[in-house]
Structures are given as structure tokens and as C-alpha cells.
Amino acid sequence: MADIDARAAGSDRLDAAVLKVAAVVVLGAVMAILDSTVVNVALQALTLRFQTSFDTIQWVVTGYLLALATVIPVTGWACDRFGTKRLYLLSIGLFLLGSMLAGMAWSLPSLIAFRVVQGLGGGMLMPAGMTIMTKAAGPRRIGRVMAVLGVPMLLGPICGPILGGYLVDAVSWRWIFYINVPIGAVAFLLGLRLLPRDEPRPADRFDFAGMLMLSPGLALLIFGLSKLPQAGGVGSVGVWLPTVGGLALIIGFVVRAGRTANPLVDLKLFRDKTFRVAMITLSLFVVAFMGAMLVLPTYFLLVRGETALKAGLLLAPQGIGAMLTMPIGGRLADRIGPGKVVLPGLVLILAGASVFTRLGAHTAYPLLLAGLFVMGLGMGATMMPISAAALQTLTERSLARASTTVNIVQQTAGAVGSAFASIVLAGLLAGKFGVPTSQGQLAASALLMNPATHESAAEAAGDAFAWTFVWTLALAALCLVPAFLLPRKPAAPAAEPLPEPVAS
């Protein structure tokens, strides 16, 4: 009851009840996000262990992403129908089961199958957790709780390679999955005890037709985009066929959603100007952010010859910068409006990223680390305030569907960003070394490993990375346009009263 009283009084203090909920949700987010980045580091070890090709081993990642994309659209309806607490505990349970089974995998097909189980749980974790946190905090404190949730989202890509490199080198590849078990078990037990119980309520009739269009559509789109770097362009049937098919299904869903009473994803949310502007800003930001996150470690590994562990450590200043500004950014977004926080954050990102547009084979590490730190400062003040802006003006009834929509946008934009940066980098490397686009990174690796050609290859590869960052910097700059339209005032109270949680 104290939580509700504080909320009603407009207090921006995060009381003990909200912090307990945040701790449970952050544990789940840490588990899911760390898992994704840790597995990426282990792909080479898995290739050797199962004696297969890199194209085949990529299904360990692709299978997870496809399961993620398939289940996210149904999360909003499921939150309403079964209750967010039940759904959140179910998602943790599925993720735990998939992690244990993946660690015990006896063959590559079994590992891929168990990663799909992980993805089914992981896809529901973030939207369900975001719904729980925003309900607990209320509209006046969304910025602050979203800042808490943003910590694992920014630190995962940094800590994951460090942890993954250590586990693969010093222990066993199986432990990249087993490490989730203690984290998930603690999150499940704490969730059972601390999360407020919300009773299921009469939900709209489930949109089966919409699910059969949107879930496969997202999966096909993400699959096609994930094949783009490997194929070296859109001309490959393996790229354009699933991409076009996915887009056709998504467009069909959008057209149908405008004519049906209860679509799987409520597109009426986009009638809210703040939500619409925030989604455009978030899309552009995630495309640029995911591209940068992909390019940076590859530069340290490929051009500078660092180990996966050291590459992860070199990215740490970015996480430190984000940790410094994220709590401040969340508090300011609640007090003065997200627009006044996001714009300075974007300026910091542009300033830090500009350092990487002059990358070379021997760029001084202090300069690179300083650029990463400034980028981190900007990211801490940008990513989660944008998401908070999308939810601040919505009613409690809309939160579950809105959280699902935010996560769909993040996943799709992330796939676009990764594919965009990969294909730009591959094309630039291919141009430097006179090979087809699909062989750009392979050619660079071969020349960099040869002592006779290492120096010249490093200079050429460094220049390719620099121009890739020019493109990602341009995308980040585009975020400034919609960011100017984000709210510059504190959120208004919710249009409907928030129900009092029932103690579990």
C-alpha cells in the first residue's frame, strides 16, 4: 500500500517495493542478455567440438533468435490472460530448462533444439519484465526503473565476451549454458516471493490469424537479414526469399490489424504521438547501436589481433560511462522530460563515435578508450529514456501490449543494424582486397595472419572499419530528428488508476 500511496503523491523515490521488483527483473534480463553475447564468443569452439562448418554452427544463434521472434508477439496477450507474474516465472523456467539441456547437448542438432527452448523463454522475459516494472513504478517513475533495466542491456555486450572467453578457454563450452542455472534459479525463487501477484483478467479473444502472420513474418525477416552478411548481398535466394516473405506477412498483419477489433499487437498505440515518435527514435538508435556493438569487438580481434577476453576488457569504458549516467538520466527523464535528456545523450554518442571514424592499424588505445567512455555516457542517457517515453503516457491497461511492441521494434531494428553494419564492413573489406563481398572478412583474416602481408592489410582493414563507423555515425545523427519531438515535460498521471498489487 505504501507503494501506491507514494505513487499517488507523485513521489519520484524508488521505494523498497519497487526496488525488489526491479532486482528480480534485472536478474532475468542479465541472464538472457549475457547468454546471447557469451554464445557468440564460443562459436569457434563449438565449430571445432562438433566438427562442422561455421555456416552450420550459426544455427546455434539463429535458432535462438527465430524462437525469440516467434514468441514475443504473443507476450502482451499472454500477460493479460494469465498474469504477468505467472508468465514471467514461466519464461524463466523455460530459459532454465533450455540452458540445462543445452549444457548437456550430445550433438549439434540437440544443441540447436535446446537453444530454441531457451529462445521461447528468453523472448517473453524482457516484455513481461518491462510490464511488471512499469506497473510497479507508475508513469512518474518509469524513467528511473527503465534506467535500472537498461544496465544489463548495455553491460551485456561488454561483460559477455569477457565471461565467454574465460569459460571457453579455462573451463568448458558447456559452462556458457550452465552459468545461467544459478542466476535463473535465484531469479525464479525471488520472483516467486517478491513479485506482486496480479490476477488474470478477461482478455480479448486470441488473434490466431494475426499470430500466424506476425510471428512467422518476424522470424523470416530476421532470418533473411541474418544471412545477408554471409551471402554478401541481397541477390542470394537465401536472403531475399525469406526477407520478402517475412515483409509480406508483416504487411499483411498490419493491413488486417487495422480492420480487426482485437489484433495481436495493438497498432492503435501508434495514434499516441509520444509513443509513435519514441518508436521511430528507438528504431534508428538500435540500428546504429547494434552496428557499433558488432563492429567494435571485430576491430580489436581482426585488426589489432587481441584475444576475445582482451577485446571484451577494452570495451569496459563504455559500460562504465553508461553506469555513471544511466541513473541520472532516468531521474532527469522523469523530472524534466525525456526529450531534454535524450538530445544531449545523442550529442555525446556522436562525439565519442567520431573518434572511430579515424580508425587505423595503430590508433592509440587511450584515444579509443576515451571515445568509448564518452559513447557510454551518451548511451546511459539515451536508450532507456527513449523506451520510457514510449510508455509514460499510456494507461495501465495498455502496458503489456505496449511493452511487447517495444520489444518487437528492438529485436527487428537490432537485426537490421547487425546486418547493415556487417554488409557495409564486408563490402569495404572486399573492395580493399579485391574479393567478392561475401569473402571480405575471410580475405582480411587470411592476410592479417600472414606476417608478410600483415602491416599493409592492417592499414587497409583499419580504413574499412573507419568508413563503417562513418555510416553508423550517420544513422546515429538521424536520431536527432525524431528526438527533437520527444516530450520535454514530466509525464502526466495515468488516465486510469493503477490497481493495488495483491501480496503473494
Short mmCIF file of C-alpha atoms in Angstrom, two decimals:
data_model
loop_
_atom_site.label_atom_id
_atom_site.label_comp_id
_atom_site.label_asym_id
_atom_site.label_seq_id
_atom_site.Cartn_x
_atom_site.Cartn_y
_atom_site.Cartn_z
CA MET A 1 0.00 0.00 0.00
CA ALA A 2 2.92 2.33 0.67
CA ASP A 3 3.93 1.94 -2.96
CA ILE A 4 0.54 3.06 -4.17
CA ASP A 5 0.43 5.98 -1.73
CA ALA A 6 3.86 7.18 -2.84
CA ARG A 7 2.84 6.89 -6.45
CA ALA A 8 -0.35 8.78 -5.90
CA ALA A 9 1.57 11.54 -4.18
CA GLY A 10 3.78 11.89 -7.22
CA SER A 11 6.94 10.85 -5.38
CA ASP A 12 9.86 10.03 -7.64
CA ARG A 13 11.62 7.99 -4.99
CA LEU A 14 12.08 4.31 -5.79
CA ASP A 15 10.84 2.68 -2.60
CA ALA A 16 11.75 -0.78 -1.34
CA ALA A 17 8.79 -2.49 -3.03
CA VAL A 18 9.74 -1.18 -6.48
CA LEU A 19 13.44 -1.93 -5.95
CA LYS A 20 12.62 -5.54 -5.07
CA VAL A 21 10.63 -5.93 -8.27
CA ALA A 22 13.45 -4.28 -10.24
CA ALA A 23 16.03 -6.66 -8.74
CA VAL A 24 14.06 -9.71 -9.91
CA VAL A 25 13.52 -8.35 -13.42
CA VAL A 26 17.16 -7.27 -13.79
CA LEU A 27 18.37 -10.75 -12.79
CA GLY A 28 16.27 -12.26 -15.57
CA ALA A 29 17.49 -9.67 -18.06
CA VAL A 30 21.14 -10.26 -17.09
CA MET A 31 20.70 -13.99 -17.65
CA ALA A 32 19.14 -13.61 -21.09
CA ILE A 33 21.42 -10.86 -22.43
CA LEU A 34 24.65 -12.36 -21.11
CA ASP A 35 23.71 -15.69 -22.66
CA SER A 36 23.41 -14.18 -26.14
CA THR A 37 26.80 -12.46 -26.03
CA VAL A 38 28.58 -15.38 -24.33
CA VAL A 39 27.41 -17.82 -27.01
CA ASN A 40 28.72 -15.57 -29.80
CA VAL A 41 32.24 -15.83 -28.35
CA ALA A 42 32.01 -19.63 -28.16
CA LEU A 43 31.01 -20.30 -31.79
CA GLN A 44 34.56 -21.13 -32.90
CA ALA A 45 34.99 -23.61 -30.06
CA LEU A 46 31.63 -25.19 -30.90
CA THR A 47 32.64 -25.47 -34.55
CA LEU A 48 35.71 -27.49 -33.56
CA ARG A 49 33.84 -29.56 -30.96
CA PHE A 50 31.12 -30.71 -33.37
CA GLN A 51 33.41 -30.83 -36.44
CA THR A 52 31.10 -28.73 -38.60
CA SER A 53 31.17 -25.59 -40.74
CA PHE A 54 30.71 -22.05 -39.48
CA ASP A 55 27.54 -21.75 -41.59
CA THR A 56 26.01 -24.70 -39.74
CA ILE A 57 27.13 -23.65 -36.26
CA GLN A 58 25.45 -20.27 -36.80
CA TRP A 59 22.14 -22.08 -36.27
CA VAL A 60 23.01 -22.15 -32.55
CA VAL A 61 22.46 -18.38 -32.67
CA THR A 62 19.87 -18.27 -35.46
CA GLY A 63 17.61 -20.88 -33.84
CA TYR A 64 17.54 -18.86 -30.64
CA LEU A 65 16.73 -15.62 -32.49
CA LEU A 66 13.94 -17.24 -34.51
CA ALA A 67 12.32 -18.65 -31.36
CA LEU A 68 12.65 -15.21 -29.76
CA ALA A 69 10.95 -13.51 -32.70
CA THR A 70 8.17 -16.10 -32.77
CA VAL A 71 7.13 -15.80 -29.13
CA ILE A 72 7.47 -12.03 -28.49
CA PRO A 73 4.25 -11.04 -30.32
CA VAL A 74 2.05 -13.24 -28.11
CA THR A 75 3.52 -11.95 -24.83
CA GLY A 76 1.22 -8.94 -24.48
CA TRP A 77 -1.94 -11.06 -24.82
CA ALA A 78 -0.50 -13.72 -22.51
CA CYS A 79 0.30 -11.12 -19.82
CA ASP A 80 -3.34 -10.04 -19.82
CA ARG A 81 -4.71 -13.56 -19.98
CA PHE A 82 -2.52 -15.36 -17.43
CA GLY A 83 -0.99 -12.51 -15.39
CA THR A 84 2.49 -11.04 -15.73
CA LYS A 85 3.91 -12.81 -12.67
CA ARG A 86 2.87 -16.26 -13.90
CA LEU A 87 4.17 -15.54 -17.40
CA TYR A 88 7.47 -14.16 -16.10
CA LEU A 89 8.08 -17.23 -13.93
CA LEU A 90 7.17 -19.49 -16.86
CA SER A 91 9.66 -17.69 -19.11
CA ILE A 92 12.45 -18.07 -16.54
CA GLY A 93 11.56 -21.75 -16.15
CA LEU A 94 11.73 -22.35 -19.90
CA PHE A 95 15.03 -20.50 -20.15
CA LEU A 96 16.48 -22.53 -17.27
CA LEU A 97 15.32 -25.80 -18.82
CA GLY A 98 16.81 -24.87 -22.18
CA SER A 99 20.09 -23.83 -20.53
CA MET A 100 20.47 -27.11 -18.62
CA LEU A 101 19.64 -29.19 -21.68
CA ALA A 102 21.97 -27.14 -23.93
CA GLY A 103 24.81 -27.73 -21.49
CA MET A 104 24.17 -31.48 -21.73
CA ALA A 105 23.81 -31.49 -25.54
CA TRP A 106 25.32 -34.58 -27.17
CA SER A 107 25.15 -33.41 -30.80
CA LEU A 108 24.73 -30.24 -32.83
CA PRO A 109 21.04 -30.89 -33.68
CA SER A 110 20.27 -31.41 -29.98
CA LEU A 111 22.12 -28.19 -29.07
CA ILE A 112 20.15 -26.21 -31.66
CA ALA A 113 16.86 -27.71 -30.43
CA PHE A 114 17.64 -26.80 -26.82
CA ARG A 115 18.62 -23.27 -27.87
CA VAL A 116 15.14 -22.95 -29.37
CA VAL A 117 13.68 -23.85 -25.96
CA GLN A 118 15.89 -21.12 -24.47
CA GLY A 119 14.61 -18.66 -27.05
CA LEU A 120 10.97 -19.42 -26.25
CA GLY A 121 11.66 -18.41 -22.65
CA GLY A 122 14.00 -15.54 -23.49
CA GLY A 123 11.50 -13.95 -25.87
CA MET A 124 8.98 -13.45 -23.07
CA LEU A 125 11.47 -12.31 -20.41
CA MET A 126 12.03 -8.73 -21.49
CA PRO A 127 8.47 -7.66 -22.45
CA ALA A 128 6.94 -9.36 -19.39
CA GLY A 129 9.63 -7.91 -17.11
CA MET A 130 9.20 -4.44 -18.60
CA THR A 131 5.44 -4.65 -17.99
CA ILE A 132 5.95 -5.69 -14.35
CA MET A 133 8.36 -2.83 -13.70
CA THR A 134 6.29 -0.11 -15.33
CA LYS A 135 3.16 -1.23 -13.46
CA ALA A 136 5.04 -1.19 -10.16
CA ALA A 137 6.58 2.24 -10.73
CA GLY A 138 3.75 4.22 -12.28
CA PRO A 139 4.13 6.86 -15.03
CA ARG A 140 6.10 9.36 -12.91
CA ARG A 141 8.94 6.90 -12.23
CA ILE A 142 9.15 4.96 -15.49
CA GLY A 143 12.37 6.71 -16.49
CA ARG A 144 14.12 5.63 -13.30
CA VAL A 145 13.04 1.99 -13.41
CA MET A 146 13.84 1.77 -17.12
CA ALA A 147 17.31 3.05 -16.30
CA VAL A 148 17.69 0.13 -13.89
CA LEU A 149 16.55 -2.30 -16.58
CA GLY A 150 18.95 -0.71 -19.07
CA VAL A 151 22.07 -1.64 -17.11
CA PRO A 152 22.18 -5.29 -18.26
CA MET A 153 21.22 -4.26 -21.79
CA LEU A 154 24.31 -2.05 -22.06
CA LEU A 155 26.70 -4.17 -19.99
CA GLY A 156 25.76 -7.50 -21.58
CA PRO A 157 27.67 -6.89 -24.84
CA ILE A 158 30.71 -5.84 -22.78
CA CYS A 159 30.77 -8.44 -20.00
CA GLY A 160 29.59 -11.30 -22.23
CA PRO A 161 32.79 -11.61 -24.28
CA ILE A 162 34.90 -11.46 -21.11
CA LEU A 163 32.92 -14.19 -19.37
CA GLY A 164 32.57 -16.26 -22.54
CA GLY A 165 36.27 -16.06 -23.35
CA TYR A 166 37.17 -17.21 -19.84
CA LEU A 167 34.68 -20.09 -19.72
CA VAL A 168 35.62 -21.41 -23.17
CA ASP A 169 39.38 -21.14 -22.58
CA ALA A 170 39.61 -22.18 -18.92
CA VAL A 171 36.60 -24.42 -18.23
CA SER A 172 34.36 -25.87 -20.97
CA TRP A 173 31.94 -24.67 -23.63
CA ARG A 174 29.16 -26.39 -21.65
CA TRP A 175 29.52 -23.81 -18.90
CA ILE A 176 28.39 -20.97 -21.16
CA PHE A 177 24.95 -22.58 -20.64
CA TYR A 178 25.33 -23.95 -17.12
CA ILE A 179 26.25 -20.46 -15.86
CA ASN A 180 22.60 -19.48 -16.40
CA VAL A 181 21.34 -22.10 -13.95
CA PRO A 182 22.28 -20.46 -10.62
CA ILE A 183 21.29 -17.00 -11.89
CA GLY A 184 17.95 -18.27 -13.18
CA ALA A 185 17.24 -20.31 -10.05
CA VAL A 186 17.77 -17.25 -7.83
CA ALA A 187 15.63 -15.11 -10.16
CA PHE A 188 12.83 -17.71 -10.10
CA LEU A 189 12.80 -18.05 -6.30
CA LEU A 190 12.94 -14.29 -5.76
CA GLY A 191 10.21 -13.76 -8.36
CA LEU A 192 8.01 -16.31 -6.63
CA ARG A 193 8.45 -14.48 -3.34
CA LEU A 194 8.77 -10.80 -4.25
CA LEU A 195 6.77 -10.09 -7.40
CA PRO A 196 3.27 -8.74 -6.72
CA ARG A 197 0.54 -11.14 -7.68
CA ASP A 198 -1.71 -9.91 -10.45
CA GLU A 199 -4.88 -11.84 -11.12
CA PRO A 200 -5.61 -12.86 -14.71
CA ARG A 201 -8.35 -10.72 -16.20
CA PRO A 202 -10.73 -11.30 -19.07
CA ALA A 203 -8.59 -10.91 -22.16
CA ASP A 204 -9.60 -10.21 -25.71
CA ARG A 205 -10.12 -13.19 -27.95
CA PHE A 206 -6.74 -14.51 -29.05
CA ASP A 207 -5.80 -13.40 -32.56
CA PHE A 208 -4.72 -16.74 -34.05
CA ALA A 209 -4.73 -15.42 -37.60
CA GLY A 210 -2.57 -12.49 -36.54
CA MET A 211 -0.13 -14.83 -34.79
CA LEU A 212 0.13 -17.00 -37.92
CA MET A 213 1.12 -13.86 -39.85
CA LEU A 214 3.24 -11.79 -37.45
CA SER A 215 5.30 -14.47 -35.67
CA PRO A 216 6.46 -16.28 -38.85
CA GLY A 217 6.84 -12.91 -40.56
CA LEU A 218 9.26 -11.62 -37.92
CA ALA A 219 11.13 -14.93 -37.89
CA LEU A 220 11.54 -14.96 -41.67
CA LEU A 221 12.60 -11.30 -41.76
CA ILE A 222 15.23 -11.76 -39.05
CA PHE A 223 16.45 -14.99 -40.67
CA GLY A 224 16.84 -13.32 -44.06
CA LEU A 225 18.68 -10.36 -42.57
CA SER A 226 20.99 -12.67 -40.60
CA LYS A 227 22.03 -14.37 -43.87
CA LEU A 228 22.84 -11.06 -45.58
CA PRO A 229 26.49 -10.70 -44.44
CA GLN A 230 27.31 -14.31 -45.31
CA ALA A 231 25.72 -14.03 -48.76
CA GLY A 232 27.39 -10.70 -49.45
CA GLY A 233 24.27 -9.03 -50.82
CA VAL A 234 20.53 -9.25 -51.41
CA GLY A 235 20.90 -11.23 -54.64
CA SER A 236 21.09 -14.56 -52.86
CA VAL A 237 17.85 -16.57 -52.74
CA GLY A 238 18.65 -17.40 -49.11
CA VAL A 239 18.44 -13.67 -48.34
CA TRP A 240 15.71 -12.14 -50.48
CA LEU A 241 13.20 -15.00 -50.36
CA PRO A 242 12.75 -15.16 -46.55
CA THR A 243 13.11 -11.36 -46.27
CA VAL A 244 10.42 -10.66 -48.86
CA GLY A 245 8.22 -13.42 -47.44
CA GLY A 246 8.62 -12.01 -43.93
CA LEU A 247 7.85 -8.47 -45.04
CA ALA A 248 4.77 -9.67 -46.92
CA LEU A 249 3.43 -11.42 -43.81
CA ILE A 250 4.15 -8.39 -41.61
CA ILE A 251 2.47 -6.01 -44.08
CA GLY A 252 -0.48 -8.40 -44.27
CA PHE A 253 -0.71 -8.35 -40.47
CA VAL A 254 -0.64 -4.54 -40.39
CA VAL A 255 -3.42 -4.29 -43.01
CA ARG A 256 -5.53 -6.87 -41.17
CA ALA A 257 -4.86 -5.30 -37.75
CA GLY A 258 -6.49 -2.09 -38.90
CA ARG A 259 -9.71 -3.98 -39.66
CA THR A 260 -9.97 -6.34 -36.69
CA ALA A 261 -11.20 -5.49 -33.21
CA ASN A 262 -8.50 -7.21 -31.14
CA PRO A 263 -5.24 -7.64 -33.08
CA LEU A 264 -2.29 -9.48 -31.56
CA VAL A 265 -0.33 -6.21 -31.46
CA ASP A 266 -2.43 -3.13 -30.88
CA LEU A 267 -1.45 -0.73 -33.66
CA LYS A 268 -3.76 1.90 -32.17
CA LEU A 269 -0.88 2.62 -29.80
CA PHE A 270 0.78 4.47 -32.67
CA ARG A 271 -2.03 7.02 -32.61
CA ASP A 272 -0.36 8.34 -29.46
CA LYS A 273 2.16 10.89 -30.75
CA THR A 274 4.66 10.30 -27.95
CA PHE A 275 4.63 6.53 -28.49
CA ARG A 276 4.99 6.95 -32.25
CA VAL A 277 7.92 9.38 -32.01
CA ALA A 278 9.64 7.23 -29.39
CA MET A 279 9.37 4.13 -31.59
CA ILE A 280 10.92 5.94 -34.57
CA THR A 281 13.75 7.26 -32.38
CA LEU A 282 14.28 3.84 -30.80
CA SER A 283 14.42 2.12 -34.19
CA LEU A 284 17.12 4.43 -35.54
CA PHE A 285 19.06 4.28 -32.28
CA VAL A 286 19.07 0.47 -32.05
CA VAL A 287 20.12 0.12 -35.70
CA ALA A 288 23.12 2.39 -35.05
CA PHE A 289 23.88 0.90 -31.61
CA MET A 290 23.81 -2.74 -32.77
CA GLY A 291 26.01 -1.88 -35.72
CA ALA A 292 28.59 -0.25 -33.45
CA MET A 293 28.48 -3.15 -30.98
CA LEU A 294 29.19 -5.58 -33.81
CA VAL A 295 31.99 -3.58 -35.42
CA LEU A 296 33.97 -2.62 -32.30
CA PRO A 297 34.98 -6.06 -30.99
CA THR A 298 35.63 -7.24 -34.55
CA TYR A 299 38.12 -4.38 -34.99
CA PHE A 300 40.02 -5.35 -31.85
CA LEU A 301 40.03 -9.04 -32.82
CA LEU A 302 40.77 -8.71 -36.54
CA VAL A 303 42.96 -5.62 -36.93
CA ARG A 304 44.67 -5.41 -33.54
CA GLY A 305 44.97 -9.17 -33.02
CA GLU A 306 43.56 -9.16 -29.48
CA THR A 307 42.04 -12.18 -27.76
CA ALA A 308 38.30 -12.35 -27.12
CA LEU A 309 38.96 -11.77 -23.43
CA LYS A 310 41.07 -8.65 -24.00
CA ALA A 311 38.64 -7.32 -26.61
CA GLY A 312 35.89 -7.54 -24.01
CA LEU A 313 38.04 -5.75 -21.44
CA LEU A 314 38.81 -2.97 -23.92
CA LEU A 315 35.07 -2.32 -24.26
CA ALA A 316 34.68 -1.84 -20.48
CA PRO A 317 34.98 2.01 -20.51
CA GLN A 318 31.74 2.15 -22.47
CA GLY A 319 29.94 0.21 -19.73
CA ILE A 320 31.50 2.38 -17.03
CA GLY A 321 30.30 5.55 -18.77
CA ALA A 322 26.78 4.13 -19.12
CA MET A 323 26.66 3.15 -15.45
CA LEU A 324 27.53 6.71 -14.45
CA THR A 325 24.84 8.45 -16.48
CA MET A 326 22.03 5.90 -16.58
CA PRO A 327 20.65 6.52 -13.06
CA ILE A 328 20.97 10.30 -13.55
CA GLY A 329 19.37 10.11 -16.99
CA GLY A 330 16.44 8.10 -15.66
CA ARG A 331 15.83 10.55 -12.81
CA LEU A 332 16.05 13.57 -15.12
CA ALA A 333 13.76 11.97 -17.70
CA ASP A 334 11.09 11.67 -15.01
CA ARG A 335 11.60 15.21 -13.68
CA ILE A 336 12.15 17.33 -16.79
CA GLY A 337 11.01 15.07 -19.64
CA PRO A 338 12.93 12.54 -21.77
CA GLY A 339 13.45 14.94 -24.68
CA LYS A 340 15.75 17.14 -22.61
CA VAL A 341 17.85 14.10 -21.67
CA VAL A 342 17.96 12.17 -24.95
CA LEU A 343 19.24 15.05 -27.10
CA PRO A 344 22.38 15.73 -25.00
CA GLY A 345 22.92 11.95 -24.81
CA LEU A 346 22.87 11.68 -28.60
CA VAL A 347 25.37 14.54 -28.86
CA LEU A 348 27.73 12.66 -26.53
CA ILE A 349 27.34 9.49 -28.61
CA LEU A 350 28.15 11.38 -31.79
CA ALA A 351 31.21 12.97 -30.16
CA GLY A 352 32.51 9.62 -28.88
CA ALA A 353 31.76 7.74 -32.10
CA SER A 354 33.54 10.36 -34.21
CA VAL A 355 36.85 9.07 -32.77
CA PHE A 356 36.24 5.76 -34.56
CA THR A 357 35.77 7.36 -37.95
CA ARG A 358 39.57 7.78 -38.00
CA LEU A 359 40.47 4.21 -37.07
CA GLY A 360 43.74 2.82 -38.31
CA ALA A 361 46.07 -0.08 -37.69
CA HIS A 362 47.84 1.71 -34.83
CA THR A 363 45.28 4.14 -33.41
CA ALA A 364 46.29 4.90 -29.82
CA TYR A 365 44.35 2.88 -27.28
CA PRO A 366 43.94 5.82 -24.84
CA LEU A 367 42.11 7.73 -27.58
CA LEU A 368 39.86 4.74 -28.36
CA LEU A 369 39.11 4.13 -24.69
CA ALA A 370 38.23 7.81 -24.21
CA GLY A 371 35.87 7.62 -27.20
CA LEU A 372 34.23 4.51 -25.76
CA PHE A 373 33.78 6.20 -22.38
CA VAL A 374 32.09 9.24 -23.95
CA MET A 375 29.85 6.95 -26.04
CA GLY A 376 28.90 5.12 -22.84
CA LEU A 377 27.99 8.40 -21.15
CA GLY A 378 25.68 9.15 -24.05
CA MET A 379 24.13 5.69 -24.19
CA GLY A 380 23.31 5.82 -20.49
CA ALA A 381 21.30 8.98 -21.12
CA THR A 382 19.65 7.81 -24.31
CA MET A 383 18.44 4.24 -24.75
CA MET A 384 16.19 3.69 -21.75
CA PRO A 385 14.78 7.26 -21.60
CA ILE A 386 13.55 6.67 -25.17
CA SER A 387 11.79 3.46 -24.09
CA ALA A 388 10.43 5.22 -21.01
CA ALA A 389 8.99 7.99 -23.20
CA ALA A 390 7.07 5.37 -25.19
CA LEU A 391 5.30 4.09 -22.06
CA GLN A 392 4.85 7.22 -19.95
CA THR A 393 1.61 8.47 -21.48
CA LEU A 394 -0.14 5.09 -21.79
CA THR A 395 -2.74 3.62 -19.46
CA GLU A 396 -2.06 0.63 -17.24
CA ARG A 397 -4.34 -1.48 -19.45
CA SER A 398 -2.11 -0.78 -22.47
CA LEU A 399 1.26 -1.50 -20.83
CA ALA A 400 1.52 -5.21 -21.65
CA ARG A 401 0.75 -4.71 -25.35
CA ALA A 402 3.00 -1.63 -25.49
CA SER A 403 5.94 -3.46 -23.87
CA THR A 404 5.54 -6.24 -26.45
CA THR A 405 5.57 -3.69 -29.26
CA VAL A 406 8.72 -2.02 -27.88
CA ASN A 407 10.50 -5.38 -27.80
CA ILE A 408 9.38 -6.28 -31.33
CA VAL A 409 10.82 -2.97 -32.54
CA GLN A 410 14.08 -3.56 -30.64
CA GLN A 411 14.56 -7.09 -31.99
CA THR A 412 13.76 -6.13 -35.58
CA ALA A 413 15.90 -2.98 -35.50
CA GLY A 414 18.71 -4.96 -33.87
CA ALA A 415 18.65 -7.50 -36.72
CA VAL A 416 18.64 -4.67 -39.28
CA GLY A 417 21.54 -2.93 -37.51
CA SER A 418 23.67 -6.07 -37.31
CA ALA A 419 23.03 -6.93 -40.96
CA PHE A 420 23.66 -3.34 -42.09
CA ALA A 421 27.00 -2.98 -40.31
CA SER A 422 28.12 -6.46 -41.36
CA ILE A 423 27.37 -5.95 -45.04
CA VAL A 424 28.94 -2.46 -45.10
CA LEU A 425 32.10 -3.76 -43.42
CA ALA A 426 32.27 -6.85 -45.64
CA GLY A 427 31.80 -4.74 -48.75
CA LEU A 428 34.53 -2.27 -47.74
CA LEU A 429 36.96 -5.07 -46.87
CA ALA A 430 36.16 -6.80 -50.16
CA GLY A 431 36.91 -3.59 -52.04
CA LYS A 432 40.25 -3.23 -50.24
CA PHE A 433 41.36 -6.77 -51.02
CA GLY A 434 39.72 -7.33 -54.41
CA VAL A 435 37.40 -10.20 -53.50
CA PRO A 436 33.60 -10.69 -53.56
CA THR A 437 31.69 -9.09 -50.69
CA SER A 438 30.87 -12.43 -49.08
CA GLN A 439 34.62 -13.14 -48.75
CA GLY A 440 35.73 -9.72 -47.48
CA GLN A 441 36.26 -10.66 -43.82
CA LEU A 442 37.80 -14.04 -44.70
CA ALA A 443 40.31 -12.39 -47.03
CA ALA A 444 41.20 -9.80 -44.40
CA SER A 445 41.73 -12.53 -41.77
CA ALA A 446 43.99 -14.54 -44.05
CA LEU A 447 46.16 -11.55 -44.96
CA LEU A 448 46.37 -10.30 -41.38
CA MET A 449 47.57 -13.70 -40.17
CA ASN A 450 50.39 -13.73 -42.72
CA PRO A 451 53.45 -11.85 -41.34
CA ALA A 452 54.48 -10.84 -44.86
CA THR A 453 51.21 -9.02 -45.56
CA HIS A 454 50.09 -8.13 -42.04
CA GLU A 455 51.16 -4.46 -41.99
CA SER A 456 49.58 -3.42 -45.29
CA ALA A 457 46.47 -5.50 -44.62
CA ALA A 458 46.05 -3.92 -41.18
CA GLU A 459 46.17 -0.42 -42.65
CA ALA A 460 43.59 -1.30 -45.32
CA ALA A 461 41.33 -3.11 -42.83
CA GLY A 462 41.55 -0.23 -40.35
CA ASP A 463 40.38 2.17 -43.04
CA ALA A 464 37.43 -0.12 -43.84
CA PHE A 465 36.41 -0.11 -40.19
CA ALA A 466 36.70 3.69 -40.08
CA TRP A 467 34.31 4.11 -43.02
CA THR A 468 31.90 1.60 -41.47
CA PHE A 469 31.78 3.87 -38.44
CA VAL A 470 31.04 6.84 -40.68
CA TRP A 471 27.85 5.04 -41.73
CA THR A 472 26.85 4.13 -38.17
CA LEU A 473 27.58 7.71 -37.11
CA ALA A 474 25.23 8.97 -39.83
CA LEU A 475 22.46 6.68 -38.54
CA ALA A 476 23.01 7.92 -35.00
CA ALA A 477 22.81 11.51 -36.26
CA LEU A 478 19.42 10.75 -37.86
CA CYS A 479 18.10 10.03 -34.36
CA LEU A 480 18.34 13.74 -33.61
CA VAL A 481 15.39 14.49 -35.90
CA PRO A 482 12.66 12.50 -34.08
CA ALA A 483 14.38 13.07 -30.72
CA PHE A 484 13.53 16.79 -31.05
CA LEU A 485 9.85 15.76 -30.84
CA LEU A 486 10.14 13.72 -27.63
CA PRO A 487 8.31 15.16 -24.58
CA ARG A 488 10.19 17.90 -22.75
CA LYS A 489 7.93 17.88 -19.72
CA PRO A 490 7.35 15.32 -16.95
CA ALA A 491 4.80 12.61 -17.64
CA ALA A 492 1.16 13.33 -16.83
CA PRO A 493 -0.58 10.97 -14.40
CA ALA A 494 -2.05 7.80 -15.87
CA ALA A 495 -5.51 8.17 -17.35
CA GLU A 496 -6.79 5.35 -15.17
CA PRO A 497 -5.92 4.38 -11.58
CA LEU A 498 -3.39 1.63 -11.11
CA PRO A 499 -4.70 -1.37 -9.17
CA GLU A 500 -3.16 -2.23 -5.85
CA PRO A 501 -0.93 -5.34 -6.08
CA VAL A 502 -2.01 -8.33 -4.05
CA ALA A 503 0.72 -9.61 -1.75
CA SER A 504 1.98 -13.00 -2.83
#
